[in-house]
mmCIF file with all atom_site columns, C-alpha atoms in Angstrom:
data_model
loop_
_atom_site.group_PDB
_atom_site.id
_atom_site.type_symbol
_atom_site.label_atom_id
_atom_site.label_alt_id
_atom_site.label_comp_id
_atom_site.label_asym_id
_atom_site.label_entity_id
_atom_site.label_seq_id
_atom_site.pdbx_PDB_ins_code
_atom_site.Cartn_x
_atom_site.Cartn_y
_atom_site.Cartn_z
_atom_site.occupancy
_atom_site.B_iso_or_equiv
_atom_site.pdbx_formal_charge
_atom_site.auth_seq_id
_atom_site.auth_comp_id
_atom_site.auth_asym_id
_atom_site.auth_atom_id
_atom_site.pdbx_PDB_model_num
ATOM 1   C CA . ASP A 1 1   ? 2.492   20.944  -0.611  1.00 65.00 ? 1   ASP A CA 1
ATOM 2   C CA . ALA A 1 2   ? -0.262  19.139  -2.408  1.00 84.00 ? 2   ALA A CA 1
ATOM 3   C CA . GLY A 1 3   ? -0.055  15.433  -2.077  1.00 94.00 ? 3   GLY A CA 1
ATOM 4   C CA . VAL A 1 4   ? -0.614  13.065  -4.755  1.00 97.00 ? 4   VAL A CA 1
ATOM 5   C CA . ILE A 1 5   ? -3.799  13.698  -6.334  1.00 98.00 ? 5   ILE A CA 1
ATOM 6   C CA . GLN A 1 6   ? -7.042  11.082  -7.434  1.00 98.00 ? 6   GLN A CA 1
ATOM 7   C CA . SER A 1 7   ? -10.233 11.430  -8.960  1.00 97.00 ? 7   SER A CA 1
ATOM 8   C CA . PRO A 1 8   ? -12.892 10.634  -8.760  1.00 98.00 ? 8   PRO A CA 1
ATOM 9   C CA . ARG A 1 9   ? -12.878 9.825   -4.951  1.00 97.00 ? 9   ARG A CA 1
ATOM 10  C CA . HIS A 1 10  ? -15.876 7.331   -5.566  1.00 97.00 ? 10  HIS A CA 1
ATOM 11  C CA . GLU A 1 11  ? -17.365 5.668   -8.529  1.00 97.00 ? 11  GLU A CA 1
ATOM 12  C CA . VAL A 1 12  ? -20.540 3.975   -8.973  1.00 97.00 ? 12  VAL A CA 1
ATOM 13  C CA . THR A 1 13  ? -21.162 2.395   -12.332 1.00 97.00 ? 13  THR A CA 1
ATOM 14  C CA . GLU A 1 14  ? -23.032 -0.663  -14.047 1.00 97.00 ? 14  GLU A CA 1
ATOM 15  C CA . MET A 1 15  ? -21.541 -3.680  -15.542 1.00 97.00 ? 15  MET A CA 1
ATOM 16  C CA . GLY A 1 16  ? -20.494 -3.336  -18.714 1.00 96.00 ? 16  GLY A CA 1
ATOM 17  C CA . GLN A 1 17  ? -19.729 0.451   -18.201 1.00 97.00 ? 17  GLN A CA 1
ATOM 18  C CA . GLU A 1 18  ? -16.282 2.248   -19.266 1.00 97.00 ? 18  GLU A CA 1
ATOM 19  C CA . VAL A 1 19  ? -14.316 3.671   -15.969 1.00 98.00 ? 19  VAL A CA 1
ATOM 20  C CA . THR A 1 20  ? -11.199 5.724   -16.188 1.00 98.00 ? 20  THR A CA 1
ATOM 21  C CA . LEU A 1 21  ? -8.983  6.586   -12.912 1.00 98.00 ? 21  LEU A CA 1
ATOM 22  C CA . ARG A 1 22  ? -7.178  9.705   -12.726 1.00 98.00 ? 22  ARG A CA 1
ATOM 23  C CA . CYS A 1 23  ? -3.980  10.757  -10.699 1.00 98.00 ? 23  CYS A CA 1
ATOM 24  C CA . LYS A 1 24  ? -1.507  13.406  -10.236 1.00 98.00 ? 24  LYS A CA 1
ATOM 25  C CA . PRO A 1 25  ? 1.603   12.288  -8.615  1.00 97.00 ? 25  PRO A CA 1
ATOM 26  C CA . ILE A 1 26  ? 3.589   14.668  -6.352  1.00 95.00 ? 26  ILE A CA 1
ATOM 27  C CA . SER A 1 27  ? 6.098   17.027  -8.800  1.00 94.00 ? 27  SER A CA 1
ATOM 28  C CA . GLY A 1 28  ? 9.132   15.685  -8.682  1.00 91.00 ? 28  GLY A CA 1
ATOM 29  C CA . HIS A 1 29  ? 8.551   12.144  -8.298  1.00 91.00 ? 29  HIS A CA 1
ATOM 30  C CA . ASP A 1 30  ? 9.946   10.016  -10.804 1.00 90.00 ? 30  ASP A CA 1
ATOM 31  C CA . TYR A 1 31  ? 7.749   6.844   -9.688  1.00 91.00 ? 31  TYR A CA 1
ATOM 32  C CA . LEU A 1 32  ? 4.156   6.438   -10.181 1.00 94.00 ? 32  LEU A CA 1
ATOM 33  C CA . PHE A 1 33  ? 2.192   3.035   -8.776  1.00 94.00 ? 33  PHE A CA 1
ATOM 34  C CA . TRP A 1 34  ? -1.361  1.828   -9.013  1.00 97.00 ? 34  TRP A CA 1
ATOM 35  C CA . TYR A 1 35  ? -2.392  -0.641  -6.224  1.00 96.00 ? 35  TYR A CA 1
ATOM 36  C CA . ARG A 1 36  ? -6.004  -1.881  -5.898  1.00 97.00 ? 36  ARG A CA 1
ATOM 37  C CA . GLN A 1 37  ? -7.267  -2.699  -2.241  1.00 96.00 ? 37  GLN A CA 1
ATOM 38  C CA . THR A 1 38  ? -9.895  -5.453  -1.335  1.00 95.00 ? 38  THR A CA 1
ATOM 39  C CA . MET A 1 39  ? -10.906 -7.051  1.877   1.00 90.00 ? 39  MET A CA 1
ATOM 40  C CA . MET A 1 40  ? -9.932  -10.244 0.547   1.00 89.00 ? 40  MET A CA 1
ATOM 41  C CA . ARG A 1 41  ? -6.833  -9.943  -1.358  1.00 90.00 ? 41  ARG A CA 1
ATOM 42  C CA . GLY A 1 42  ? -4.895  -6.625  0.447   1.00 92.00 ? 42  GLY A CA 1
ATOM 43  C CA . LEU A 1 43  ? -3.107  -3.962  -1.453  1.00 94.00 ? 43  LEU A CA 1
ATOM 44  C CA . GLU A 1 44  ? -2.020  -5.371  -5.370  1.00 93.00 ? 44  GLU A CA 1
ATOM 45  C CA . LEU A 1 45  ? 0.156   -3.821  -7.267  1.00 95.00 ? 45  LEU A CA 1
ATOM 46  C CA . LEU A 1 46  ? -1.045  -3.412  -11.133 1.00 96.00 ? 46  LEU A CA 1
ATOM 47  C CA . ILE A 1 47  ? 1.229   -1.582  -12.598 1.00 96.00 ? 47  ILE A CA 1
ATOM 48  C CA . TYR A 1 48  ? 3.830   0.803   -12.256 1.00 95.00 ? 48  TYR A CA 1
ATOM 49  C CA . PHE A 1 49  ? 6.060   3.473   -14.302 1.00 95.00 ? 49  PHE A CA 1
ATOM 50  C CA . ASN A 1 50  ? 9.383   4.925   -14.370 1.00 92.00 ? 50  ASN A CA 1
ATOM 51  C CA . ASN A 1 51  ? 9.852   8.237   -16.049 1.00 93.00 ? 51  ASN A CA 1
ATOM 52  C CA . ASN A 1 52  ? 6.613   8.084   -17.901 1.00 95.00 ? 52  ASN A CA 1
ATOM 53  C CA . VAL A 1 53  ? 7.474   4.288   -18.907 1.00 96.00 ? 53  VAL A CA 1
ATOM 54  C CA . PRO A 1 54  ? 5.156   0.790   -17.909 1.00 96.00 ? 54  PRO A CA 1
ATOM 55  C CA . ILE A 1 55  ? 8.031   -1.012  -16.057 1.00 93.00 ? 55  ILE A CA 1
ATOM 56  C CA . ASP A 1 56  ? 5.869   -3.892  -14.699 1.00 92.00 ? 56  ASP A CA 1
ATOM 57  C CA . ASP A 1 57  ? 2.092   -4.202  -15.882 1.00 94.00 ? 57  ASP A CA 1
ATOM 58  C CA . SER A 1 58  ? 2.260   -8.070  -14.560 1.00 92.00 ? 58  SER A CA 1
ATOM 59  C CA . GLY A 1 59  ? -0.222  -7.623  -11.934 1.00 92.00 ? 59  GLY A CA 1
ATOM 60  C CA . MET A 1 60  ? -3.117  -6.199  -14.116 1.00 95.00 ? 60  MET A CA 1
ATOM 61  C CA . PRO A 1 61  ? -5.741  -8.404  -13.899 1.00 87.00 ? 61  PRO A CA 1
ATOM 62  C CA . GLU A 1 62  ? -6.675  -9.015  -17.184 1.00 84.00 ? 62  GLU A CA 1
ATOM 63  C CA . ASP A 1 63  ? -6.858  -6.888  -20.706 1.00 91.00 ? 63  ASP A CA 1
ATOM 64  C CA . ARG A 1 64  ? -9.982  -5.317  -19.860 1.00 96.00 ? 64  ARG A CA 1
ATOM 65  C CA . PHE A 1 65  ? -7.519  -3.177  -17.613 1.00 97.00 ? 65  PHE A CA 1
ATOM 66  C CA . SER A 1 66  ? -5.318  -0.788  -19.073 1.00 97.00 ? 66  SER A CA 1
ATOM 67  C CA . ALA A 1 67  ? -3.214  2.333   -17.953 1.00 98.00 ? 67  ALA A CA 1
ATOM 68  C CA . LYS A 1 68  ? -1.265  5.006   -19.128 1.00 97.00 ? 68  LYS A CA 1
ATOM 69  C CA . MET A 1 69  ? 1.269   8.149   -18.363 1.00 98.00 ? 69  MET A CA 1
ATOM 70  C CA . PRO A 1 70  ? 0.931   10.356  -21.259 1.00 97.00 ? 70  PRO A CA 1
ATOM 71  C CA . ASN A 1 71  ? 3.484   13.014  -18.821 1.00 96.00 ? 71  ASN A CA 1
ATOM 72  C CA . ALA A 1 72  ? 5.219   13.102  -15.379 1.00 95.00 ? 72  ALA A CA 1
ATOM 73  C CA . SER A 1 73  ? 2.262   15.191  -14.026 1.00 96.00 ? 73  SER A CA 1
ATOM 74  C CA . PHE A 1 74  ? -0.748  12.501  -15.403 1.00 97.00 ? 74  PHE A CA 1
ATOM 75  C CA . SER A 1 75  ? -1.917  9.380   -15.342 1.00 98.00 ? 75  SER A CA 1
ATOM 76  C CA . THR A 1 76  ? -4.853  7.378   -15.698 1.00 98.00 ? 76  THR A CA 1
ATOM 77  C CA . LEU A 1 77  ? -6.286  3.783   -15.099 1.00 98.00 ? 77  LEU A CA 1
ATOM 78  C CA . LYS A 1 78  ? -8.949  2.463   -17.514 1.00 98.00 ? 78  LYS A CA 1
ATOM 79  C CA . ILE A 1 79  ? -11.129 -0.510  -16.947 1.00 97.00 ? 79  ILE A CA 1
ATOM 80  C CA . GLN A 1 80  ? -13.325 -1.568  -20.100 1.00 97.00 ? 80  GLN A CA 1
ATOM 81  C CA . PRO A 1 81  ? -15.616 -3.225  -19.769 1.00 96.00 ? 81  PRO A CA 1
ATOM 82  C CA . SER A 1 82  ? -16.179 -3.333  -15.725 1.00 96.00 ? 82  SER A CA 1
ATOM 83  C CA . GLU A 1 83  ? -17.106 -5.963  -14.134 1.00 96.00 ? 83  GLU A CA 1
ATOM 84  C CA . PRO A 1 84  ? -18.632 -6.276  -10.681 1.00 97.00 ? 84  PRO A CA 1
ATOM 85  C CA . ARG A 1 85  ? -15.744 -8.140  -9.255  1.00 95.00 ? 85  ARG A CA 1
ATOM 86  C CA . ASP A 1 86  ? -13.557 -4.939  -9.923  1.00 97.00 ? 86  ASP A CA 1
ATOM 87  C CA . SER A 1 87  ? -15.137 -3.185  -7.134  1.00 97.00 ? 87  SER A CA 1
ATOM 88  C CA . ALA A 1 88  ? -12.315 -1.916  -4.648  1.00 97.00 ? 88  ALA A CA 1
ATOM 89  C CA . VAL A 1 89  ? -10.348 0.936   -3.688  1.00 98.00 ? 89  VAL A CA 1
ATOM 90  C CA . TYR A 1 90  ? -7.997  2.075   -6.216  1.00 98.00 ? 90  TYR A CA 1
ATOM 91  C CA . PHE A 1 91  ? -4.904  3.661   -5.060  1.00 98.00 ? 91  PHE A CA 1
ATOM 92  C CA . CYS A 1 92  ? -2.096  5.656   -7.059  1.00 97.00 ? 92  CYS A CA 1
ATOM 93  C CA . ALA A 1 93  ? 1.288   6.320   -5.215  1.00 95.00 ? 93  ALA A CA 1
ATOM 94  C CA . SER A 1 94  ? 4.257   8.097   -6.203  1.00 92.00 ? 94  SER A CA 1
ATOM 95  C CA . SER A 1 95  ? 7.818   7.936   -4.962  1.00 89.00 ? 95  SER A CA 1
ATOM 96  C CA . HIS A 1 96  ? 11.442  9.355   -5.426  1.00 83.00 ? 96  HIS A CA 1
ATOM 97  C CA . ASN A 1 97  ? 14.036  7.302   -7.342  1.00 71.00 ? 97  ASN A CA 1
ATOM 98  C CA . ARG A 1 98  ? 16.608  7.145   -4.533  1.00 62.00 ? 98  ARG A CA 1
ATOM 99  C CA . GLY A 1 99  ? 18.053  3.956   -5.446  1.00 54.00 ? 99  GLY A CA 1
ATOM 100 C CA . ARG A 1 100 ? 15.369  1.932   -3.782  1.00 53.00 ? 100 ARG A CA 1
ATOM 101 C CA . MET A 1 101 ? 11.367  2.536   -4.155  1.00 51.00 ? 101 MET A CA 1
ATOM 102 C CA . ASN A 1 102 ? 11.221  3.105   -0.560  1.00 67.00 ? 102 ASN A CA 1
ATOM 103 C CA . GLU A 1 103 ? 8.744   5.904   1.172   1.00 81.00 ? 103 GLU A CA 1
ATOM 104 C CA . GLN A 1 104 ? 5.682   5.932   -1.232  1.00 88.00 ? 104 GLN A CA 1
ATOM 105 C CA . PHE A 1 105 ? 3.128   8.692   -0.999  1.00 92.00 ? 105 PHE A CA 1
ATOM 106 C CA . PHE A 1 106 ? -0.300  7.018   -1.493  1.00 95.00 ? 106 PHE A CA 1
ATOM 107 C CA . GLY A 1 107 ? -3.465  9.363   -2.985  1.00 97.00 ? 107 GLY A CA 1
ATOM 108 C CA . PRO A 1 108 ? -6.896  9.214   -0.883  1.00 97.00 ? 108 PRO A CA 1
ATOM 109 C CA . GLY A 1 109 ? -7.842  6.300   -3.116  1.00 98.00 ? 109 GLY A CA 1
ATOM 110 C CA . THR A 1 110 ? -10.841 6.256   -6.041  1.00 98.00 ? 110 THR A CA 1
ATOM 111 C CA . ARG A 1 111 ? -13.711 3.581   -3.919  1.00 98.00 ? 111 ARG A CA 1
ATOM 112 C CA . LEU A 1 112 ? -14.987 1.866   -7.537  1.00 98.00 ? 112 LEU A CA 1
ATOM 113 C CA . THR A 1 113 ? -18.297 -0.052  -7.062  1.00 98.00 ? 113 THR A CA 1
ATOM 114 C CA . VAL A 1 114 ? -19.573 -1.813  -10.413 1.00 97.00 ? 114 VAL A CA 1
ATOM 115 C CA . LEU A 1 115 ? -22.758 -2.894  -9.943  1.00 96.00 ? 115 LEU A CA 1
ATOM 116 C CA . ARG B 2 1   ? 2.536   -17.929 -2.239  1.00 52.00 ? 1   ARG B CA 1
ATOM 117 C CA . LYS B 2 2   ? 2.039   -15.225 0.235   1.00 63.00 ? 2   LYS B CA 1
ATOM 118 C CA . GLU B 2 3   ? 4.739   -13.299 0.053   1.00 89.00 ? 3   GLU B CA 1
ATOM 119 C CA . VAL B 2 4   ? 4.484   -11.122 3.144   1.00 94.00 ? 4   VAL B CA 1
ATOM 120 C CA . GLU B 2 5   ? 1.889   -12.857 6.267   1.00 95.00 ? 5   GLU B CA 1
ATOM 121 C CA . GLN B 2 6   ? 0.371   -11.104 9.263   1.00 95.00 ? 6   GLN B CA 1
ATOM 122 C CA . ASP B 2 7   ? -2.085  -12.322 11.640  1.00 92.00 ? 7   ASP B CA 1
ATOM 123 C CA . PRO B 2 8   ? -5.041  -10.106 10.460  1.00 91.00 ? 8   PRO B CA 1
ATOM 124 C CA . GLY B 2 9   ? -6.245  -9.645  14.374  1.00 90.00 ? 9   GLY B CA 1
ATOM 125 C CA . PRO B 2 10  ? -8.190  -7.308  15.566  1.00 94.00 ? 10  PRO B CA 1
ATOM 126 C CA . PHE B 2 11  ? -6.096  -6.521  18.242  1.00 95.00 ? 11  PHE B CA 1
ATOM 127 C CA . ASN B 2 12  ? -8.256  -5.134  20.990  1.00 96.00 ? 12  ASN B CA 1
ATOM 128 C CA . VAL B 2 13  ? -5.885  -3.389  23.872  1.00 97.00 ? 13  VAL B CA 1
ATOM 129 C CA . PRO B 2 14  ? -7.032  -1.073  26.288  1.00 97.00 ? 14  PRO B CA 1
ATOM 130 C CA . GLU B 2 15  ? -5.092  2.184   26.507  1.00 98.00 ? 15  GLU B CA 1
ATOM 131 C CA . GLY B 2 16  ? -1.884  2.316   27.947  1.00 97.00 ? 16  GLY B CA 1
ATOM 132 C CA . ALA B 2 17  ? -1.184  -1.574  26.917  1.00 97.00 ? 17  ALA B CA 1
ATOM 133 C CA . THR B 2 18  ? 1.553   -2.980  24.860  1.00 97.00 ? 18  THR B CA 1
ATOM 134 C CA . VAL B 2 19  ? 0.911   -4.662  21.814  1.00 97.00 ? 19  VAL B CA 1
ATOM 135 C CA . ALA B 2 20  ? 3.048   -6.301  19.576  1.00 96.00 ? 20  ALA B CA 1
ATOM 136 C CA . PHE B 2 21  ? 2.649   -7.521  15.789  1.00 93.00 ? 21  PHE B CA 1
ATOM 137 C CA . ASN B 2 22  ? 5.061   -9.906  13.964  1.00 94.00 ? 22  ASN B CA 1
ATOM 138 C CA . CYS B 2 23  ? 4.977   -10.758 9.905   1.00 96.00 ? 23  CYS B CA 1
ATOM 139 C CA . THR B 2 24  ? 6.496   -13.181 8.231   1.00 96.00 ? 24  THR B CA 1
ATOM 140 C CA . TYR B 2 25  ? 8.499   -12.614 4.604   1.00 95.00 ? 25  TYR B CA 1
ATOM 141 C CA . SER B 2 26  ? 9.085   -15.297 1.779   1.00 93.00 ? 26  SER B CA 1
ATOM 142 C CA . ASN B 2 27  ? 12.194  -13.933 0.249   1.00 89.00 ? 27  ASN B CA 1
ATOM 143 C CA . SER B 2 28  ? 15.199  -14.150 2.258   1.00 89.00 ? 28  SER B CA 1
ATOM 144 C CA . ALA B 2 29  ? 16.634  -11.606 -0.709  1.00 86.00 ? 29  ALA B CA 1
ATOM 145 C CA . SER B 2 30  ? 14.764  -8.786  0.562   1.00 89.00 ? 30  SER B CA 1
ATOM 146 C CA . GLN B 2 31  ? 16.511  -6.220  1.543   1.00 86.00 ? 31  GLN B CA 1
ATOM 147 C CA . SER B 2 32  ? 14.422  -2.997  2.721   1.00 88.00 ? 32  SER B CA 1
ATOM 148 C CA . PHE B 2 33  ? 11.837  -3.470  5.374   1.00 92.00 ? 33  PHE B CA 1
ATOM 149 C CA . PHE B 2 34  ? 8.896   -0.794  6.639   1.00 93.00 ? 34  PHE B CA 1
ATOM 150 C CA . TRP B 2 35  ? 5.710   -0.243  8.473   1.00 96.00 ? 35  TRP B CA 1
ATOM 151 C CA . TYR B 2 36  ? 3.243   1.600   6.923   1.00 96.00 ? 36  TYR B CA 1
ATOM 152 C CA . ARG B 2 37  ? -0.208  2.248   8.808   1.00 97.00 ? 37  ARG B CA 1
ATOM 153 C CA . GLN B 2 38  ? -3.551  2.929   7.201   1.00 97.00 ? 38  GLN B CA 1
ATOM 154 C CA . ASP B 2 39  ? -6.403  4.219   9.161   1.00 97.00 ? 39  ASP B CA 1
ATOM 155 C CA . CYS B 2 40  ? -10.051 3.400   8.312   1.00 94.00 ? 40  CYS B CA 1
ATOM 156 C CA . ARG B 2 41  ? -11.028 4.240   5.115   1.00 93.00 ? 41  ARG B CA 1
ATOM 157 C CA . LYS B 2 42  ? -8.031  6.050   4.427   1.00 96.00 ? 42  LYS B CA 1
ATOM 158 C CA . GLU B 2 43  ? -4.819  5.770   2.710   1.00 96.00 ? 43  GLU B CA 1
ATOM 159 C CA . PRO B 2 44  ? -1.515  4.022   3.539   1.00 96.00 ? 44  PRO B CA 1
ATOM 160 C CA . LYS B 2 45  ? 1.123   6.037   5.240   1.00 95.00 ? 45  LYS B CA 1
ATOM 161 C CA . LEU B 2 46  ? 4.638   5.328   6.741   1.00 93.00 ? 46  LEU B CA 1
ATOM 162 C CA . LEU B 2 47  ? 4.846   4.507   9.881   1.00 95.00 ? 47  LEU B CA 1
ATOM 163 C CA . MET B 2 48  ? 9.015   3.866   10.183  1.00 93.00 ? 48  MET B CA 1
ATOM 164 C CA . SER B 2 49  ? 11.446  2.104   7.945   1.00 90.00 ? 49  SER B CA 1
ATOM 165 C CA . VAL B 2 50  ? 12.613  -0.912  10.126  1.00 92.00 ? 50  VAL B CA 1
ATOM 166 C CA . TYR B 2 51  ? 16.576  -1.238  10.544  1.00 86.00 ? 51  TYR B CA 1
ATOM 167 C CA . SER B 2 52  ? 18.620  -4.405  11.192  1.00 86.00 ? 52  SER B CA 1
ATOM 168 C CA . SER B 2 53  ? 19.458  -3.578  14.472  1.00 87.00 ? 53  SER B CA 1
ATOM 169 C CA . GLY B 2 54  ? 16.286  -2.541  15.505  1.00 88.00 ? 54  GLY B CA 1
ATOM 170 C CA . ASN B 2 55  ? 14.833  1.185   15.745  1.00 92.00 ? 55  ASN B CA 1
ATOM 171 C CA . GLU B 2 56  ? 12.695  3.145   18.229  1.00 94.00 ? 56  GLU B CA 1
ATOM 172 C CA . ASP B 2 57  ? 10.115  6.011   17.697  1.00 93.00 ? 57  ASP B CA 1
ATOM 173 C CA . GLY B 2 58  ? 9.031   7.209   20.264  1.00 96.00 ? 58  GLY B CA 1
ATOM 174 C CA . ARG B 2 59  ? 6.240   4.763   21.481  1.00 97.00 ? 59  ARG B CA 1
ATOM 175 C CA . PHE B 2 60  ? 7.350   2.305   18.281  1.00 97.00 ? 60  PHE B CA 1
ATOM 176 C CA . THR B 2 61  ? 9.854   -0.042  18.047  1.00 97.00 ? 61  THR B CA 1
ATOM 177 C CA . ALA B 2 62  ? 10.821  -1.985  15.225  1.00 96.00 ? 62  ALA B CA 1
ATOM 178 C CA . GLN B 2 63  ? 12.670  -5.081  15.009  1.00 96.00 ? 63  GLN B CA 1
ATOM 179 C CA . LEU B 2 64  ? 14.508  -7.425  12.291  1.00 95.00 ? 64  LEU B CA 1
ATOM 180 C CA . ASN B 2 65  ? 15.010  -10.665 12.047  1.00 94.00 ? 65  ASN B CA 1
ATOM 181 C CA . ARG B 2 66  ? 16.654  -11.592 9.171   1.00 93.00 ? 66  ARG B CA 1
ATOM 182 C CA . ALA B 2 67  ? 17.558  -15.361 10.205  1.00 93.00 ? 67  ALA B CA 1
ATOM 183 C CA . SER B 2 68  ? 13.846  -15.943 10.844  1.00 94.00 ? 68  SER B CA 1
ATOM 184 C CA . GLN B 2 69  ? 12.626  -13.865 8.186   1.00 94.00 ? 69  GLN B CA 1
ATOM 185 C CA . TYR B 2 70  ? 10.009  -11.760 10.437  1.00 93.00 ? 70  TYR B CA 1
ATOM 186 C CA . ILE B 2 71  ? 9.702   -8.289  11.381  1.00 96.00 ? 71  ILE B CA 1
ATOM 187 C CA . SER B 2 72  ? 7.978   -6.660  14.499  1.00 96.00 ? 72  SER B CA 1
ATOM 188 C CA . LEU B 2 73  ? 6.189   -3.721  15.791  1.00 97.00 ? 73  LEU B CA 1
ATOM 189 C CA . LEU B 2 74  ? 5.966   -3.006  19.725  1.00 97.00 ? 74  LEU B CA 1
ATOM 190 C CA . ILE B 2 75  ? 3.635   0.047   20.536  1.00 97.00 ? 75  ILE B CA 1
ATOM 191 C CA . ARG B 2 76  ? 4.074   1.098   24.170  1.00 98.00 ? 76  ARG B CA 1
ATOM 192 C CA . ASP B 2 77  ? 1.482   3.039   25.928  1.00 98.00 ? 77  ASP B CA 1
ATOM 193 C CA . SER B 2 78  ? -0.918  2.398   23.466  1.00 98.00 ? 78  SER B CA 1
ATOM 194 C CA . LYS B 2 79  ? -3.651  5.621   22.906  1.00 97.00 ? 79  LYS B CA 1
ATOM 195 C CA . LEU B 2 80  ? -6.675  5.685   20.990  1.00 97.00 ? 80  LEU B CA 1
ATOM 196 C CA . SER B 2 81  ? -5.418  6.951   18.161  1.00 97.00 ? 81  SER B CA 1
ATOM 197 C CA . ASP B 2 82  ? -3.423  4.415   17.525  1.00 98.00 ? 82  ASP B CA 1
ATOM 198 C CA . SER B 2 83  ? -6.462  2.535   16.549  1.00 98.00 ? 83  SER B CA 1
ATOM 199 C CA . ALA B 2 84  ? -5.726  1.284   12.847  1.00 98.00 ? 84  ALA B CA 1
ATOM 200 C CA . THR B 2 85  ? -4.421  -1.225  10.131  1.00 97.00 ? 85  THR B CA 1
ATOM 201 C CA . TYR B 2 86  ? -0.783  -1.760  10.509  1.00 98.00 ? 86  TYR B CA 1
ATOM 202 C CA . LEU B 2 87  ? 1.005   -2.820  7.465   1.00 97.00 ? 87  LEU B CA 1
ATOM 203 C CA . CYS B 2 88  ? 3.870   -4.802  6.919   1.00 96.00 ? 88  CYS B CA 1
ATOM 204 C CA . VAL B 2 89  ? 5.848   -4.272  3.774   1.00 94.00 ? 89  VAL B CA 1
ATOM 205 C CA . VAL B 2 90  ? 9.320   -5.032  1.960   1.00 93.00 ? 90  VAL B CA 1
ATOM 206 C CA . ASN B 2 91  ? 11.405  -4.527  -0.738  1.00 85.00 ? 91  ASN B CA 1
ATOM 207 C CA . ASP B 2 92  ? 12.675  -7.778  -2.680  1.00 76.00 ? 92  ASP B CA 1
ATOM 208 C CA . GLY B 2 93  ? 16.216  -5.753  -3.275  1.00 65.00 ? 93  GLY B CA 1
ATOM 209 C CA . GLY B 2 94  ? 17.330  -3.358  -6.021  1.00 62.00 ? 94  GLY B CA 1
ATOM 210 C CA . ASN B 2 95  ? 14.877  -1.352  -7.549  1.00 66.00 ? 95  ASN B CA 1
ATOM 211 C CA . THR B 2 96  ? 11.635  -3.253  -7.357  1.00 74.00 ? 96  THR B CA 1
ATOM 212 C CA . PRO B 2 97  ? 7.999   -2.537  -5.829  1.00 83.00 ? 97  PRO B CA 1
ATOM 213 C CA . LEU B 2 98  ? 7.381   -2.137  -2.223  1.00 87.00 ? 98  LEU B CA 1
ATOM 214 C CA . VAL B 2 99  ? 5.328   -5.788  -1.586  1.00 91.00 ? 99  VAL B CA 1
ATOM 215 C CA . PHE B 2 100 ? 2.639   -5.559  1.397   1.00 93.00 ? 100 PHE B CA 1
ATOM 216 C CA . GLY B 2 101 ? 1.217   -7.709  3.371   1.00 94.00 ? 101 GLY B CA 1
ATOM 217 C CA . LYS B 2 102 ? -2.727  -7.587  4.436   1.00 94.00 ? 102 LYS B CA 1
ATOM 218 C CA . GLY B 2 103 ? -2.496  -5.750  7.536   1.00 95.00 ? 103 GLY B CA 1
ATOM 219 C CA . THR B 2 104 ? -2.823  -6.432  11.404  1.00 96.00 ? 104 THR B CA 1
ATOM 220 C CA . ARG B 2 105 ? -5.853  -4.436  12.453  1.00 96.00 ? 105 ARG B CA 1
ATOM 221 C CA . LEU B 2 106 ? -5.869  -2.942  16.099  1.00 97.00 ? 106 LEU B CA 1
ATOM 222 C CA . SER B 2 107 ? -8.353  -1.268  18.496  1.00 97.00 ? 107 SER B CA 1
ATOM 223 C CA . VAL B 2 108 ? -7.345  0.718   21.374  1.00 97.00 ? 108 VAL B CA 1
ATOM 224 C CA . ILE B 2 109 ? -10.289 0.510   23.732  1.00 96.00 ? 109 ILE B CA 1
ATOM 225 C CA . ALA B 2 110 ? -10.705 3.308   26.438  1.00 94.00 ? 110 ALA B CA 1
#
């Protein structure tokens, strides 16, 4: 079975450029999460969706960040304009609705470097 | 406010040693507890859930102390392959997202 798929795996860009990260959750999972991981702050939840609807975006750091989930099998996280402090590993994860969001399955992550 | 706190380590232990990690959580209403494992430059993966009565999975034992709001993970007979970062994770009840600690790094040395 395919796990969570993320692309690109690595992204190097210059400050001010637009960055789009992509995620395909596990088929049948109805929750999708976007996380950012840095050494300083650990794993931070940015936003999560349930049945393609954004439920909580309070973790999105600024208006420069936006996320969409147009259908059950695809989500994007966009940063525009990007800044050096956005450099991090961005993970997408998905899970089943079993009353509680227990086991989350993570994608391999996108390592973003903003110069 | 740090919701889930862990000693970052690193814990450097010889093969065969027993090692224990603790973490504390701030929300007394937290209902679900887990340990995730993250290998270097990889994604986190669920290691085990933590139940109120404590639970064991092979060489791994997890304990929960609700009164003191801490969770522990014990690894017996450490293997080189246990080297990783161990993330303490809680769920604040209901249909809320998981909250991750920053992780404790373990290095098992031959």
